PDB file of C-alpha atoms in Angstrom:
ATOM      1  CA  MET A   1       5.442  16.411  21.310  1.00  0.00           C
ATOM      2  CA  GLY A   2       8.083  15.098  23.757  1.00  0.00           C
ATOM      3  CA  SER A   3      11.201  13.435  22.651  1.00  0.00           C
ATOM      4  CA  ASP A   4      10.507  10.299  24.753  1.00  0.00           C
ATOM      5  CA  ARG A   5       8.083   9.671  21.946  1.00  0.00           C
ATOM      6  CA  SER A   6       9.574   6.727  19.664  1.00  0.00           C
ATOM      7  CA  ILE A   7       8.386   5.371  16.357  1.00  0.00           C
ATOM      8  CA  GLY A   8       9.764   2.447  14.740  1.00  0.00           C
ATOM      9  CA  ILE A   9       8.956   1.640  10.959  1.00  0.00           C
ATOM     10  CA  LEU A  10       9.466  -1.292   9.231  1.00  0.00           C
ATOM     11  CA  CYS A  11      10.908  -0.228   6.049  1.00  0.00           C
ATOM     12  CA  LYS A  12      14.621  -0.062   4.758  1.00  0.00           C
ATOM     13  CA  ARG A  13      16.385   3.247   5.763  1.00  0.00           C
ATOM     14  CA  ASN A  14      17.167   4.414   2.362  1.00  0.00           C
ATOM     15  CA  LYS A  15      13.714   4.311   1.212  1.00  0.00           C
ATOM     16  CA  PRO A  16      13.345   7.958  -0.265  1.00  0.00           C
ATOM     17  CA  VAL A  17       9.835   8.964   0.895  1.00  0.00           C
ATOM     18  CA  PHE A  18      10.193   7.499   4.412  1.00  0.00           C
ATOM     19  CA  SER A  19      14.000   8.778   4.975  1.00  0.00           C
ATOM     20  CA  ASP A  20      12.614  12.001   4.135  1.00  0.00           C
ATOM     21  CA  VAL A  21       9.295  11.532   6.269  1.00  0.00           C
ATOM     22  CA  ALA A  22      11.691  10.336   9.297  1.00  0.00           C
ATOM     23  CA  GLU A  23      13.890  13.249   9.357  1.00  0.00           C
ATOM     24  CA  ARG A  24      10.856  15.313   9.197  1.00  0.00           C
ATOM     25  CA  LEU A  25       9.662  13.323  12.449  1.00  0.00           C
ATOM     26  CA  GLN A  26      12.858  13.670  14.054  1.00  0.00           C
ATOM     27  CA  ASN A  27      12.811  17.668  13.302  1.00  0.00           C
ATOM     28  CA  ALA A  28       9.309  17.736  15.335  1.00  0.00           C
ATOM     29  CA  GLY A  29      11.308  16.133  18.390  1.00  0.00           C
ATOM     30  CA  ILE A  30      10.040  12.452  17.716  1.00  0.00           C
ATOM     31  CA  GLN A  31      12.653   9.340  17.829  1.00  0.00           C
ATOM     32  CA  VAL A  32      12.539   7.170  14.812  1.00  0.00           C
ATOM     33  CA  ARG A  33      13.989   3.854  14.434  1.00  0.00           C
ATOM     34  CA  PHE A  34      14.015   1.646  11.260  1.00  0.00           C
ATOM     35  CA  PHE A  35      12.981  -2.283  11.172  1.00  0.00           C
ATOM     36  CA  HIS A  36      14.174  -4.312   8.098  1.00  0.00           C
ATOM     37  CA  PRO A  37      10.856  -5.609   6.965  1.00  0.00           C
ATOM     38  CA  GLN A  38      11.542  -9.249   7.741  1.00  0.00           C
ATOM     39  CA  SER A  39      12.941  -8.767  11.341  1.00  0.00           C
ATOM     40  CA  THR A  40      11.175  -9.700  14.291  1.00  0.00           C
ATOM     41  CA  PHE A  41      10.568  -7.326  17.374  1.00  0.00           C
ATOM     42  CA  SER A  42      11.332  -8.848  20.863  1.00  0.00           C
ATOM     43  CA  PRO A  43       8.738  -7.516  23.404  1.00  0.00           C
ATOM     44  CA  ASP A  44      11.442  -4.771  24.851  1.00  0.00           C
ATOM     45  CA  HIS A  45      11.619  -3.393  21.179  1.00  0.00           C
ATOM     46  CA  ILE A  46       7.816  -3.387  21.300  1.00  0.00           C
ATOM     47  CA  ALA A  47       7.383  -1.748  25.005  1.00  0.00           C
ATOM     48  CA  ASP A  48      10.066   1.194  23.768  1.00  0.00           C
ATOM     49  CA  LEU A  49       7.728   2.377  21.030  1.00  0.00           C
ATOM     50  CA  SER A  50       5.080   4.638  21.252  1.00  0.00           C
ATOM     51  CA  LEU A  51       3.870   3.959  17.247  1.00  0.00           C
ATOM     52  CA  ILE A  52       4.760   1.072  14.641  1.00  0.00           C
ATOM     53  CA  VAL A  53       4.415   2.347  11.170  1.00  0.00           C
ATOM     54  CA  ASN A  54       4.166  -1.045   9.225  1.00  0.00           C
ATOM     55  CA  LYS A  55       5.015   0.343   5.719  1.00  0.00           C
ATOM     56  CA  LYS A  56       6.044  -3.176   4.513  1.00  0.00           C
ATOM     57  CA  THR A  57       4.736  -6.320   6.121  1.00  0.00           C
ATOM     58  CA  LEU A  58       5.675  -9.809   5.677  1.00  0.00           C
ATOM     59  CA  PRO A  59       4.346 -13.130   7.539  1.00  0.00           C
ATOM     60  CA  SER A  60       7.403 -13.183   9.793  1.00  0.00           C
ATOM     61  CA  ALA A  61       5.738  -9.927  11.007  1.00  0.00           C
ATOM     62  CA  PHE A  62       2.449 -10.988  11.885  1.00  0.00           C
ATOM     63  CA  PRO A  63       3.461 -12.433  15.494  1.00  0.00           C
ATOM     64  CA  THR A  64       4.801  -9.185  16.544  1.00  0.00           C
ATOM     65  CA  LEU A  65       2.122  -6.759  15.363  1.00  0.00           C
ATOM     66  CA  ARG A  66      -0.306  -9.337  16.795  1.00  0.00           C
ATOM     67  CA  HIS A  67       1.602  -8.962  20.245  1.00  0.00           C
ATOM     68  CA  ALA A  68       1.783  -4.835  19.639  1.00  0.00           C
ATOM     69  CA  ARG A  69      -1.949  -4.608  19.575  1.00  0.00           C
ATOM     70  CA  ARG A  70      -2.496  -7.210  22.647  1.00  0.00           C
ATOM     71  CA  THR A  71       0.109  -5.093  24.585  1.00  0.00           C
ATOM     72  CA  GLY A  72      -1.758  -1.608  23.525  1.00  0.00           C
ATOM     73  CA  THR A  73       1.074  -0.374  20.878  1.00  0.00           C
ATOM     74  CA  PRO A  74      -0.601   1.227  18.285  1.00  0.00           C
ATOM     75  CA  LEU A  75       0.097   0.501  14.562  1.00  0.00           C
ATOM     76  CA  TRP A  76      -0.236   2.954  11.664  1.00  0.00           C
ATOM     77  CA  ASN A  77      -2.505   0.924   9.766  1.00  0.00           C
ATOM     78  CA  ASN A  78      -4.530  -1.794  11.765  1.00  0.00           C
ATOM     79  CA  ILE A  79      -3.603  -5.164  12.060  1.00  0.00           C
ATOM     80  CA  GLN A  80      -7.107  -6.435  10.664  1.00  0.00           C
ATOM     81  CA  ALA A  81      -6.978  -4.564   7.557  1.00  0.00           C
ATOM     82  CA  THR A  82      -3.171  -5.161   6.820  1.00  0.00           C
ATOM     83  CA  ILE A  83      -3.762  -9.081   7.135  1.00  0.00           C
ATOM     84  CA  LEU A  84      -6.849  -8.820   4.724  1.00  0.00           C
ATOM     85  CA  PHE A  85      -5.185  -7.067   2.018  1.00  0.00           C
ATOM     86  CA  SER A  86      -2.812  -9.160   2.554  1.00  0.00           C
ATOM     87  CA  SER A  87      -5.011 -11.576  -0.154  1.00  0.00           C
ATOM     88  CA  ARG A  88      -4.868 -10.505  -3.686  1.00  0.00           C
ATOM     89  CA  LEU A  89      -8.635 -11.821  -4.057  1.00  0.00           C
ATOM     90  CA  VAL A  90      -9.867 -10.030  -0.743  1.00  0.00           C
ATOM     91  CA  GLY A  91      -8.194  -6.759  -2.221  1.00  0.00           C
ATOM     92  CA  LEU A  92      -9.646  -7.001  -5.520  1.00  0.00           C
ATOM     93  CA  ARG A  93     -13.261  -7.745  -3.656  1.00  0.00           C
ATOM     94  CA  ALA A  94     -12.704  -4.385  -1.794  1.00  0.00           C
ATOM     95  CA  LEU A  95     -11.738  -2.615  -4.351  1.00  0.00           C
ATOM     96  CA  SER A  96     -14.965  -4.137  -6.067  1.00  0.00           C
ATOM     97  CA  GLU A  97     -17.039  -3.144  -3.259  1.00  0.00           C
ATOM     98  CA  MET A  98     -15.809   0.508  -3.146  1.00  0.00           C
ATOM     99  CA  GLY A  99     -16.822   1.025  -6.858  1.00  0.00           C
ATOM    100  CA  PHE A 100     -13.718   0.432  -9.006  1.00  0.00           C
ATOM    101  CA  ARG A 101     -14.345  -1.648 -11.773  1.00  0.00           C
ATOM    102  CA  THR A 102     -11.821  -4.860 -11.774  1.00  0.00           C
ATOM    103  CA  PRO A 103     -10.846  -7.453 -14.389  1.00  0.00           C
ATOM    104  CA  GLU A 104     -12.570 -10.950 -14.276  1.00  0.00           C
ATOM    105  CA  VAL A 105     -10.349 -13.435 -12.066  1.00  0.00           C
ATOM    106  CA  THR A 106     -10.327 -17.324 -12.824  1.00  0.00           C
ATOM    107  CA  PHE A 107      -8.549 -20.195 -11.352  1.00  0.00           C
ATOM    108  CA  GLU A 108      -7.582 -21.874 -14.466  1.00  0.00           C
ATOM    109  CA  LYS A 109      -6.216 -20.294 -17.308  1.00  0.00           C
ATOM    110  CA  PRO A 110      -8.015 -18.310 -19.593  1.00  0.00           C
ATOM    111  CA  ASP A 111      -7.905 -18.928 -23.558  1.00  0.00           C
ATOM    112  CA  GLY A 112      -7.046 -15.112 -24.313  1.00  0.00           C
ATOM    113  CA  GLU A 113      -4.048 -13.153 -22.411  1.00  0.00           C
ATOM    114  CA  TYR A 114      -3.667 -12.819 -18.437  1.00  0.00           C
ATOM    115  CA  VAL A 115      -2.056 -11.640 -15.619  1.00  0.00           C
ATOM    116  CA  ALA A 116      -1.137 -14.853 -13.736  1.00  0.00           C
ATOM    117  CA  LYS A 117      -0.719 -14.097  -9.662  1.00  0.00           C
ATOM    118  CA  GLY A 118       0.364 -15.443  -6.355  1.00  0.00           C
ATOM    119  CA  CYS A 119      -2.654 -14.983  -3.574  1.00  0.00           C
ATOM    120  CA  TYR A 120      -0.760 -13.276  -1.192  1.00  0.00           C
ATOM    121  CA  ILE A 121       1.231  -9.889  -1.759  1.00  0.00           C
ATOM    122  CA  TRP A 122       4.491 -11.307  -0.851  1.00  0.00           C
ATOM    123  CA  ASN A 123       4.281 -13.862  -3.419  1.00  0.00           C
ATOM    124  CA  ASP A 124       6.291 -13.522  -6.765  1.00  0.00           C
ATOM    125  CA  GLU A 125       5.455 -10.311  -8.767  1.00  0.00           C
ATOM    126  CA  PRO A 126       2.242 -10.873 -11.580  1.00  0.00           C
ATOM    127  CA  GLU A 127       3.638 -12.395 -14.611  1.00  0.00           C
ATOM    128  CA  LEU A 128       1.958 -11.847 -18.198  1.00  0.00           C
ATOM    129  CA  ASN A 129       0.654 -15.414 -19.288  1.00  0.00           C
ATOM    130  CA  GLY A 130       2.628 -17.181 -16.627  1.00  0.00           C
ATOM    131  CA  GLU A 131       1.773 -19.477 -13.923  1.00  0.00           C
ATOM    132  CA  GLY A 132       0.068 -18.505 -10.833  1.00  0.00           C
ATOM    133  CA  ASP A 133      -2.487 -18.853  -8.018  1.00  0.00           C
ATOM    134  CA  PHE A 134      -5.369 -16.911 -10.074  1.00  0.00           C
ATOM    135  CA  TYR A 135      -5.313 -15.547 -13.419  1.00  0.00           C
ATOM    136  CA  GLN A 136      -6.691 -12.030 -13.794  1.00  0.00           C
ATOM    137  CA  GLU A 137      -8.096 -11.043 -17.204  1.00  0.00           C
ATOM    138  CA  LEU A 138      -5.467  -8.857 -18.908  1.00  0.00           C
ATOM    139  CA  ILE A 139      -7.006  -5.371 -20.145  1.00  0.00           C
ATOM    140  CA  PRO A 140      -6.300  -3.814 -23.346  1.00  0.00           C
ATOM    141  CA  THR A 141      -3.989  -1.017 -22.605  1.00  0.00           C
ATOM    142  CA  GLU A 142      -0.679   0.575 -23.201  1.00  0.00           C
ATOM    143  CA  PRO A 143       1.774  -0.551 -20.971  1.00  0.00           C
ATOM    144  CA  VAL A 144       1.290   2.247 -18.200  1.00  0.00           C
ATOM    145  CA  ASP A 145      -0.027   1.941 -14.439  1.00  0.00           C
ATOM    146  CA  TYR A 146      -1.667   4.852 -12.974  1.00  0.00           C
ATOM    147  CA  LYS A 147      -1.069   4.638  -9.483  1.00  0.00           C
ATOM    148  CA  TYR A 148      -3.387   6.313  -6.764  1.00  0.00           C
ATOM    149  CA  TYR A 149      -2.363   7.053  -3.280  1.00  0.00           C
ATOM    150  CA  ALA A 150      -4.469   8.417  -0.320  1.00  0.00           C
ATOM    151  CA  VAL A 151      -3.122   9.136   2.929  1.00  0.00           C
ATOM    152  CA  ASN A 152      -5.508  10.166   5.933  1.00  0.00           C
ATOM    153  CA  ASP A 153      -4.038  12.466   8.233  1.00  0.00           C
ATOM    154  CA  GLY A 154      -7.062  12.255  10.667  1.00  0.00           C
ATOM    155  CA  SER A 155      -8.713  15.630   9.339  1.00  0.00           C
ATOM    156  CA  GLN A 156      -8.694  14.798   5.578  1.00  0.00           C
ATOM    157  CA  ILE A 157      -7.507  12.339   3.209  1.00  0.00           C
ATOM    158  CA  HIS A 158      -5.299  13.329   0.902  1.00  0.00           C
ATOM    159  CA  VAL A 159      -4.941  12.062  -3.006  1.00  0.00           C
ATOM    160  CA  ALA A 160      -1.993  11.992  -5.519  1.00  0.00           C
ATOM    161  CA  GLY A 161      -1.353  10.129  -8.275  1.00  0.00           C
ATOM    162  CA  ARG A 162       1.318   9.239 -10.944  1.00  0.00           C
ATOM    163  CA  ARG A 163       1.823   7.261 -14.331  1.00  0.00           C
ATOM    164  CA  VAL A 164       4.503   4.660 -14.491  1.00  0.00           C
ATOM    165  CA  THR A 165       5.498   1.971 -16.791  1.00  0.00           C
ATOM    166  CA  SER A 166       3.939  -1.260 -16.051  1.00  0.00           C
ATOM    167  CA  LYS A 167       6.280  -4.148 -14.743  1.00  0.00           C
ATOM    168  CA  LEU A 168       4.541  -6.690 -16.499  1.00  0.00           C
ATOM    169  CA  TYR A 169       6.533  -5.533 -19.634  1.00  0.00           C
ATOM    170  CA  MET A 170       9.634  -3.081 -18.567  1.00  0.00           C
ATOM    171  CA  GLU A 171      11.501  -2.133 -15.783  1.00  0.00           C
ATOM    172  CA  LYS A 172       9.294   0.537 -13.600  1.00  0.00           C
ATOM    173  CA  GLN A 173       9.779   4.047 -14.178  1.00  0.00           C
ATOM    174  CA  PHE A 174       7.984   7.424 -13.479  1.00  0.00           C
ATOM    175  CA  LEU A 175       6.507   9.186 -16.081  1.00  0.00           C
ATOM    176  CA  GLY A 176       4.712  11.873 -14.740  1.00  0.00           C
ATOM    177  CA  GLN A 177       1.549  12.974 -12.450  1.00  0.00           C
ATOM    178  CA  ILE A 178      -1.577  12.418 -13.404  1.00  0.00           C
ATOM    179  CA  GLU A 179      -5.306  14.480 -13.064  1.00  0.00           C
ATOM    180  CA  ILE A 180      -6.905  12.679 -10.411  1.00  0.00           C
ATOM    181  CA  GLN A 181     -10.596  11.617 -11.560  1.00  0.00           C
ATOM    182  CA  PRO A 182     -13.152  12.572  -9.349  1.00  0.00           C
ATOM    183  CA  ALA A 183     -14.883   9.148  -9.462  1.00  0.00           C
ATOM    184  CA  LEU A 184     -11.808   7.464  -8.551  1.00  0.00           C
ATOM    185  CA  ALA A 185     -11.071   9.636  -5.804  1.00  0.00           C
ATOM    186  CA  ALA A 186     -14.121   9.035  -4.372  1.00  0.00           C
ATOM    187  CA  SER A 187     -13.982   5.459  -4.295  1.00  0.00           C
ATOM    188  CA  LEU A 188     -10.282   5.689  -2.956  1.00  0.00           C
ATOM    189  CA  ARG A 189     -11.538   7.870  -0.021  1.00  0.00           C
ATOM    190  CA  ALA A 190     -14.418   5.211   0.427  1.00  0.00           C
ATOM    191  CA  LEU A 191     -11.721   2.531   0.629  1.00  0.00           C
ATOM    192  CA  VAL A 192      -9.982   4.321   3.500  1.00  0.00           C
ATOM    193  CA  GLU A 193     -12.879   5.175   5.322  1.00  0.00           C
ATOM    194  CA  ARG A 194     -14.467   1.551   5.284  1.00  0.00           C
ATOM    195  CA  PHE A 195     -11.275   0.117   6.336  1.00  0.00           C
ATOM    196  CA  ASP A 196     -10.296   2.687   8.442  1.00  0.00           C
ATOM    197  CA  LEU A 197      -6.583   3.019   6.452  1.00  0.00           C
ATOM    198  CA  ARG A 198      -3.651   5.666   7.323  1.00  0.00           C
ATOM    199  CA  GLY A 199      -2.037   5.428   3.994  1.00  0.00           C
ATOM    200  CA  VAL A 200      -2.885   2.937   0.915  1.00  0.00           C
ATOM    201  CA  GLY A 201      -2.119   2.391  -2.778  1.00  0.00           C
ATOM    202  CA  VAL A 202      -4.511   1.372  -5.909  1.00  0.00           C
ATOM    203  CA  ASP A 203      -3.034   0.182  -9.254  1.00  0.00           C
ATOM    204  CA  LEU A 204      -5.067   0.976 -12.219  1.00  0.00           C
ATOM    205  CA  VAL A 205      -4.782   0.675 -15.861  1.00  0.00           C
ATOM    206  CA  LYS A 206      -6.807   2.860 -18.449  1.00  0.00           C
ATOM    207  CA  ASP A 207      -8.250   0.509 -21.461  1.00  0.00           C
ATOM    208  CA  ASP A 208      -8.961   1.619 -25.062  1.00  0.00           C
ATOM    209  CA  GLU A 209     -12.051   3.289 -23.751  1.00  0.00           C
ATOM    210  CA  GLY A 210     -10.645   5.518 -21.407  1.00  0.00           C
ATOM    211  CA  GLN A 211     -12.357   3.542 -18.671  1.00  0.00           C
ATOM    212  CA  TYR A 212     -10.313   2.603 -15.486  1.00  0.00           C
ATOM    213  CA  TRP A 213      -9.716  -0.663 -13.945  1.00  0.00           C
ATOM    214  CA  ALA A 214      -8.338  -1.251 -10.676  1.00  0.00           C
ATOM    215  CA  VAL A 215      -5.770  -4.398 -10.629  1.00  0.00           C
ATOM    216  CA  ASP A 216      -4.180  -4.098  -7.153  1.00  0.00           C
ATOM    217  CA  VAL A 217      -4.139  -2.518  -3.721  1.00  0.00           C
ATOM    218  CA  ASN A 218      -1.237  -2.005  -1.453  1.00  0.00           C
ATOM    219  CA  LEU A 219      -0.952  -1.118   2.100  1.00  0.00           C
ATOM    220  CA  ALA A 220       2.667  -0.850   1.867  1.00  0.00           C
ATOM    221  CA  ALA A 221       2.854   1.908  -0.965  1.00  0.00           C
ATOM    222  CA  GLY A 222       6.193   3.395  -1.514  1.00  0.00           C
ATOM    223  CA  TYR A 223       4.451   7.071  -2.226  1.00  0.00           C
ATOM    224  CA  ARG A 224       7.447   8.107  -4.481  1.00  0.00           C
ATOM    225  CA  ASP A 225       7.144  11.213  -6.516  1.00  0.00           C
ATOM    226  CA  THR A 226       3.654  12.143  -5.161  1.00  0.00           C
ATOM    227  CA  GLY A 227       4.664  15.028  -2.718  1.00  0.00           C
ATOM    228  CA  LEU A 228       2.902  12.898   0.028  1.00  0.00           C
ATOM    229  CA  GLU A 229       5.765  13.518   2.231  1.00  0.00           C
ATOM    230  CA  PRO A 230       4.141  16.519   4.548  1.00  0.00           C
ATOM    231  CA  ALA A 231       0.566  14.373   4.842  1.00  0.00           C
ATOM    232  CA  LEU A 232       2.501  11.141   5.593  1.00  0.00           C
ATOM    233  CA  THR A 233       4.437  12.874   8.498  1.00  0.00           C
ATOM    234  CA  GLU A 234       0.863  14.307   9.843  1.00  0.00           C
ATOM    235  CA  SER A 235      -0.535  11.219   9.636  1.00  0.00           C
ATOM    236  CA  ILE A 236       1.830   9.302  11.723  1.00  0.00           C
ATOM    237  CA  ILE A 237       2.074  12.084  14.382  1.00  0.00           C
ATOM    238  CA  GLU A 238      -1.737  12.275  14.430  1.00  0.00           C
ATOM    239  CA  SER A 239      -1.444   8.458  14.879  1.00  0.00           C
ATOM    240  CA  LEU A 240       0.565   8.520  17.924  1.00  0.00           C
ATOM    241  CA  PRO A 241      -1.459   7.786  21.160  1.00  0.00           C
ATOM    242  CA  SER A 242      -2.405  11.132  23.600  1.00  0.00           C
ATOM    243  CA  GLU A 243       0.058  12.058  26.162  1.00  0.00           C
TER     244      GLU A 243
END
């Protein structure tokens, strides 16, 4: 792998997981440049890159990503999926189609408690009993999220997970690793394969009967406290075009 290979990562430089991944890539002889998620690449920037890792994608980046696709610069997560999963409603439908149990959605406030959400992932954070573009049934549960992550390195889909406090109720804090449920892992791998993803995160909650409900899908996952740094590094290297 030559030093003329350069990867651009749409991510703040101080993000703990991807700063570690960048160091691993550099140790493999690959140049790495970080770009602020709100930055707009010039054509010259794109021409100098062998791959763009669209870790965090905002609307301002879409013209750049489309230009990269037209001019042959590959993206780590493909642009079709990046656009599709920008819509929370599309994401929920995809989760349901892959076998995940998902809460009911309405466009008018339900009688009971609910989670208000914006249509797009860059809208405001979901809010308990607030105002939103649509309303998701609140699943009775402890204030805990179960976060599942998948990374596709080209030969294997790695799955990891963790428990964190729910941001609906308090600041997010890491609670510990989780025992991966085979059925959930199978649905997650099916999602990766169906949409040709390299990396994805799914947020779930567990109800009083022990059933898991998928409430969000995220192509800009952080992967923190998962131990997936080696898999992410290999996935990015495998996404580089052949010399």
